[in-house]
mmCIF file with all atom_site columns, N, CA and C in Angstrom:
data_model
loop_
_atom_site.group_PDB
_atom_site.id
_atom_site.type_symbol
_atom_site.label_atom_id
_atom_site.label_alt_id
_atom_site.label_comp_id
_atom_site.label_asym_id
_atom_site.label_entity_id
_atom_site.label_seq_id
_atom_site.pdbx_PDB_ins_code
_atom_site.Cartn_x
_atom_site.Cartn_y
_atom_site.Cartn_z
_atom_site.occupancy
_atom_site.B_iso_or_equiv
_atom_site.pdbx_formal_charge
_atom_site.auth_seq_id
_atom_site.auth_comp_id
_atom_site.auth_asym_id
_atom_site.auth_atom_id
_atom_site.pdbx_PDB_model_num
ATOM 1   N N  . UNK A 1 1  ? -6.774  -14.791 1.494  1.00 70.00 ? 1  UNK A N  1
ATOM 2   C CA . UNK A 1 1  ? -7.394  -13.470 1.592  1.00 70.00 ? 1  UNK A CA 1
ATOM 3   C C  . UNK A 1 1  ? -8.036  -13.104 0.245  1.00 70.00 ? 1  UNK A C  1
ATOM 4   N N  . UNK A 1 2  ? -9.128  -12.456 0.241  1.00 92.00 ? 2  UNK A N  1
ATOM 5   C CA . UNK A 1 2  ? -9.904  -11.954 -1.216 1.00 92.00 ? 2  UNK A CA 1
ATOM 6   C C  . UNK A 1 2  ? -9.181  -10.549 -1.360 1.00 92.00 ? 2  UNK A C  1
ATOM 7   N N  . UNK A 1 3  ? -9.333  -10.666 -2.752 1.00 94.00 ? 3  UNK A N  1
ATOM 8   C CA . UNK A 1 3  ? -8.902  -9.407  -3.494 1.00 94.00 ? 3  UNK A CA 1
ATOM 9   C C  . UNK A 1 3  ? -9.410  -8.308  -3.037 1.00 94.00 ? 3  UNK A C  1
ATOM 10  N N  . UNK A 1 4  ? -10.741 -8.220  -2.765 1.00 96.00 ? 4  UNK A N  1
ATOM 11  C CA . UNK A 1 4  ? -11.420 -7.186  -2.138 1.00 96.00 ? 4  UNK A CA 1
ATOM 12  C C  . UNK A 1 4  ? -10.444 -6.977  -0.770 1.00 96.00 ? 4  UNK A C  1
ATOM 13  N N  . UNK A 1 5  ? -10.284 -7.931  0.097  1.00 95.00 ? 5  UNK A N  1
ATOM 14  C CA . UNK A 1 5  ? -10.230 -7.612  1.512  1.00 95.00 ? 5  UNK A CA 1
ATOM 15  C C  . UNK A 1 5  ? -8.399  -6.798  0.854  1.00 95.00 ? 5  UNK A C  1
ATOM 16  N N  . UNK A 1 6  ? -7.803  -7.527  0.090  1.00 95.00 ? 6  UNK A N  1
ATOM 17  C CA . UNK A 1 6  ? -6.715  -7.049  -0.251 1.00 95.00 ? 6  UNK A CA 1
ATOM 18  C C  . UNK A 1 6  ? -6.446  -5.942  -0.591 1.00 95.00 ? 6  UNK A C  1
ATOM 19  N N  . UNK A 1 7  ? -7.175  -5.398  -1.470 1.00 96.00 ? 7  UNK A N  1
ATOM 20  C CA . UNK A 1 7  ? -6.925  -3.620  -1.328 1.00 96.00 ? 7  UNK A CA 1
ATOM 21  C C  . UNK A 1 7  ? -7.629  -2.926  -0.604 1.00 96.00 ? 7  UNK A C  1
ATOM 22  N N  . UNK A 1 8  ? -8.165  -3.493  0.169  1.00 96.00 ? 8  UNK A N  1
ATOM 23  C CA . UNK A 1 8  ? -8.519  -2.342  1.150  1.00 96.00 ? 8  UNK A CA 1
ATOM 24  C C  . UNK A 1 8  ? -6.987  -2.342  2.088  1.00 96.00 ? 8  UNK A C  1
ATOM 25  N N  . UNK A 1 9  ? -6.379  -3.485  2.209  1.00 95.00 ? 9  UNK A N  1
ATOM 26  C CA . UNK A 1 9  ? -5.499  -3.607  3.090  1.00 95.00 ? 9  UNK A CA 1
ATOM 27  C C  . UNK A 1 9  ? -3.982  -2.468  2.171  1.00 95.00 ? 9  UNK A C  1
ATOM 28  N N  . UNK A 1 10 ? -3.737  -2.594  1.243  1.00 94.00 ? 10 UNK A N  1
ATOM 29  C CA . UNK A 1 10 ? -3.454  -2.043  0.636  1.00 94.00 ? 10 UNK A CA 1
ATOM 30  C C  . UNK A 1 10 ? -3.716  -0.570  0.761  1.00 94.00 ? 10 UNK A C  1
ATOM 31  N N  . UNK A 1 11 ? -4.748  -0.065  0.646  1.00 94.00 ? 11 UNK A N  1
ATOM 32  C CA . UNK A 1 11 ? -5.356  1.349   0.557  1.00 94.00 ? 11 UNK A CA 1
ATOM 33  C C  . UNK A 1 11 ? -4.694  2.151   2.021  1.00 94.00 ? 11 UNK A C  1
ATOM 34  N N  . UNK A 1 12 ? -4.876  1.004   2.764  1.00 94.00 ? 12 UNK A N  1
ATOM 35  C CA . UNK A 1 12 ? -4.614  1.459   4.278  1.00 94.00 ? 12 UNK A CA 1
ATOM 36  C C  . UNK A 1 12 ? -3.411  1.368   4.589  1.00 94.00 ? 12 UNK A C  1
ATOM 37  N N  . UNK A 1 13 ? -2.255  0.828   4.288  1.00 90.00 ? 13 UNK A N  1
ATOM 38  C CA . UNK A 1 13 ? -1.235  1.183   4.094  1.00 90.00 ? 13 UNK A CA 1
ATOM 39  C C  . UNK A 1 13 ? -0.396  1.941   3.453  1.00 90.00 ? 13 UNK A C  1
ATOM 40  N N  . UNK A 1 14 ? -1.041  2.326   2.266  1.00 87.00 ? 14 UNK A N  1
ATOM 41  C CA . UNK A 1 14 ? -0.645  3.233   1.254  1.00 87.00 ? 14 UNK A CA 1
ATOM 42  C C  . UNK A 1 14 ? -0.877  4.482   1.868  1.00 87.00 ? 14 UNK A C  1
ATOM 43  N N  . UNK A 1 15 ? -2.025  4.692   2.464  1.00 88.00 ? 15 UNK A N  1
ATOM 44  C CA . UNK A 1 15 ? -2.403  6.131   3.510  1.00 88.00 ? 15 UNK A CA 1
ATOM 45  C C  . UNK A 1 15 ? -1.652  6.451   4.390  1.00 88.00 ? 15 UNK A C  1
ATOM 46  N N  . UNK A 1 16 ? -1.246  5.254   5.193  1.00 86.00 ? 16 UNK A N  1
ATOM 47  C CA . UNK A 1 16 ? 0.044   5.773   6.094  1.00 86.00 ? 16 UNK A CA 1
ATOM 48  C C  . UNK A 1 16 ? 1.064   5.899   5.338  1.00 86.00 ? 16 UNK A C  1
ATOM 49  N N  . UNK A 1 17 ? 1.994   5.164   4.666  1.00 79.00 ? 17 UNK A N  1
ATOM 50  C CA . UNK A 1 17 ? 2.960   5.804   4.030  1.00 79.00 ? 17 UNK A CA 1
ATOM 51  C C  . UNK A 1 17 ? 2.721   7.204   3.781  1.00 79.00 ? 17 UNK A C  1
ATOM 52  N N  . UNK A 1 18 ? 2.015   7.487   3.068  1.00 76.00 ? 18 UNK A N  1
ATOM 53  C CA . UNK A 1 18 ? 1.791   8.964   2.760  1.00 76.00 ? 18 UNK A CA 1
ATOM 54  C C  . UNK A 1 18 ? 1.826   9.856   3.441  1.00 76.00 ? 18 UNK A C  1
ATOM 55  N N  . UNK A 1 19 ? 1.332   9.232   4.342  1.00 77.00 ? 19 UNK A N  1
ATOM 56  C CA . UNK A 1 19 ? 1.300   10.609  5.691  1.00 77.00 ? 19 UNK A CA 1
ATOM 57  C C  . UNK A 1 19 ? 2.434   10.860  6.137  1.00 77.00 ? 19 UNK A C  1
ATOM 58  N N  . UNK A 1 20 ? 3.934   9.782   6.246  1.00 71.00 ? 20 UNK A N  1
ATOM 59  C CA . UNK A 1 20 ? 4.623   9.785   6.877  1.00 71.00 ? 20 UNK A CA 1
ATOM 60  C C  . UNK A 1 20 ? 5.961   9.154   5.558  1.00 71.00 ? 20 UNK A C  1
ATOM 61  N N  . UNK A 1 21 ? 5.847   9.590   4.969  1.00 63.00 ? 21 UNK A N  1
ATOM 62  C CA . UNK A 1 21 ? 6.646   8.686   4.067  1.00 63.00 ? 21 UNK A CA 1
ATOM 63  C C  . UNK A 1 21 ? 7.304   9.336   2.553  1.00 63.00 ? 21 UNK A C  1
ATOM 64  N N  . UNK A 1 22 ? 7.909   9.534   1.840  1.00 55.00 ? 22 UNK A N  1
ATOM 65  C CA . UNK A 1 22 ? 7.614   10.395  0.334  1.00 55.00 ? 22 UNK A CA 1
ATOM 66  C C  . UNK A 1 22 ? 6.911   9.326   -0.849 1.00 55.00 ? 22 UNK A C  1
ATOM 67  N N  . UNK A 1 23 ? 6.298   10.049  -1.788 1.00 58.00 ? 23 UNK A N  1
ATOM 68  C CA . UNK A 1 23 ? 5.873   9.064   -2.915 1.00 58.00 ? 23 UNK A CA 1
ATOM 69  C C  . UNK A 1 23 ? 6.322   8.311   -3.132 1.00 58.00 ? 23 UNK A C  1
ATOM 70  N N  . UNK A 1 24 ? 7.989   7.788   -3.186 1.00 59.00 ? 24 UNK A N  1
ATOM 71  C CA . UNK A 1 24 ? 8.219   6.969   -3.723 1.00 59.00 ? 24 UNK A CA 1
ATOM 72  C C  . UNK A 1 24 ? 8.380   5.575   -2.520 1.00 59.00 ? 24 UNK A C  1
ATOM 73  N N  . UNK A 1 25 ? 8.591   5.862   -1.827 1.00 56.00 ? 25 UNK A N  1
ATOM 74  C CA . UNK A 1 25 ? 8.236   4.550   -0.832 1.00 56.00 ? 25 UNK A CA 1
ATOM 75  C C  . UNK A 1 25 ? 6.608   3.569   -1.174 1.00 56.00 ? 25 UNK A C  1
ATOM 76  N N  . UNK A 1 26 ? 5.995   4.602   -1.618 1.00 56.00 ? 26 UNK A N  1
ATOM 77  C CA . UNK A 1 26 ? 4.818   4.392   -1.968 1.00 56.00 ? 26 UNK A CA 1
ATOM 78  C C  . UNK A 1 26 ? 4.214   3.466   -3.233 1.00 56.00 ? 26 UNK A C  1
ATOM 79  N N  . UNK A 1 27 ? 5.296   4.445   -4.182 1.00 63.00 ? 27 UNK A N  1
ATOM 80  C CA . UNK A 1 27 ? 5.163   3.426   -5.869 1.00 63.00 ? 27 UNK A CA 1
ATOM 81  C C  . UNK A 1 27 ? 5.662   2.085   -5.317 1.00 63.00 ? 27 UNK A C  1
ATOM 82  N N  . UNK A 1 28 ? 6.925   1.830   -4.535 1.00 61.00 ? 28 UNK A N  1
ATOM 83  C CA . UNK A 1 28 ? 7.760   0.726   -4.239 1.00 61.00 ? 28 UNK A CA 1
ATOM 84  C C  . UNK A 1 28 ? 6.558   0.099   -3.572 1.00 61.00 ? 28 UNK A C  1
ATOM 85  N N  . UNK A 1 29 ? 5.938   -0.174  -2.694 1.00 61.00 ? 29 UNK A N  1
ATOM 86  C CA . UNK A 1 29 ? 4.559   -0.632  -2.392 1.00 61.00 ? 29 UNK A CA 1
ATOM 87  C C  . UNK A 1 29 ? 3.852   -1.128  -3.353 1.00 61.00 ? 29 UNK A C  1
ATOM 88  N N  . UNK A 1 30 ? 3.507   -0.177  -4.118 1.00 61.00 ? 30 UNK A N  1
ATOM 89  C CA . UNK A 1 30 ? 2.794   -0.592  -5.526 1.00 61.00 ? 30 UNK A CA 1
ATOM 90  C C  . UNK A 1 30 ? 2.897   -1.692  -6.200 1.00 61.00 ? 30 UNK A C  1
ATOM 91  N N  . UNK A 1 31 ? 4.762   -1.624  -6.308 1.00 66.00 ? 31 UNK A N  1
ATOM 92  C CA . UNK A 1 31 ? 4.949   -2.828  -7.419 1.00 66.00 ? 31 UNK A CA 1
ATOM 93  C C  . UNK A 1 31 ? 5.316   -3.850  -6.432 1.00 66.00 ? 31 UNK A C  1
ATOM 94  N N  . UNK A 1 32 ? 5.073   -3.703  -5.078 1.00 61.00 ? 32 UNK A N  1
ATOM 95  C CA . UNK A 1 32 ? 5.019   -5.562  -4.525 1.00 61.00 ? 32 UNK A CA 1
ATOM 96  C C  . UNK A 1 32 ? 3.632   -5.204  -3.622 1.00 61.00 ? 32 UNK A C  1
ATOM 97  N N  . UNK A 1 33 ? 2.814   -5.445  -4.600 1.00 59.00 ? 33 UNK A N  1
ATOM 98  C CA . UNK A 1 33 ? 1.718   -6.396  -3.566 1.00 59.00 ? 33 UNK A CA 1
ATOM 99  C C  . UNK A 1 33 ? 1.674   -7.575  -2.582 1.00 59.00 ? 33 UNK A C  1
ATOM 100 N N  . UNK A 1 34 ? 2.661   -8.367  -3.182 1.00 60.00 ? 34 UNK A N  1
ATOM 101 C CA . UNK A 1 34 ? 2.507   -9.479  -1.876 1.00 60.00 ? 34 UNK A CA 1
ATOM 102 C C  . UNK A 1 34 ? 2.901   -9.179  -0.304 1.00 60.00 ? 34 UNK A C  1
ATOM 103 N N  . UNK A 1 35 ? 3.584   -7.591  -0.093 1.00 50.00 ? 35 UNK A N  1
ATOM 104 C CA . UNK A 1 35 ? 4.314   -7.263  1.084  1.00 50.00 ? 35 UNK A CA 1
ATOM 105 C C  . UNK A 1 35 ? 3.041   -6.989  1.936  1.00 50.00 ? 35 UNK A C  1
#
């Protein structure tokens, strides 16, 4: 997968968490990209 396609995939998961989730589920996301 390209880096590009990767944070978008990223971005879009990070949005749902948010919506449904508190910040910190979120940072935890952050620091594993490979999930």
């Amino acid at each position: 997968m390209t880096e590009r396609g990767l944070r978008k995939l990223i971005a879009r998961v990070r949005a749902k968490l948010s919506r449904q989730a508190a910040t910190q589920q979120g940072d935890m996301f952050a620091r594993n990209p490979e999930d």
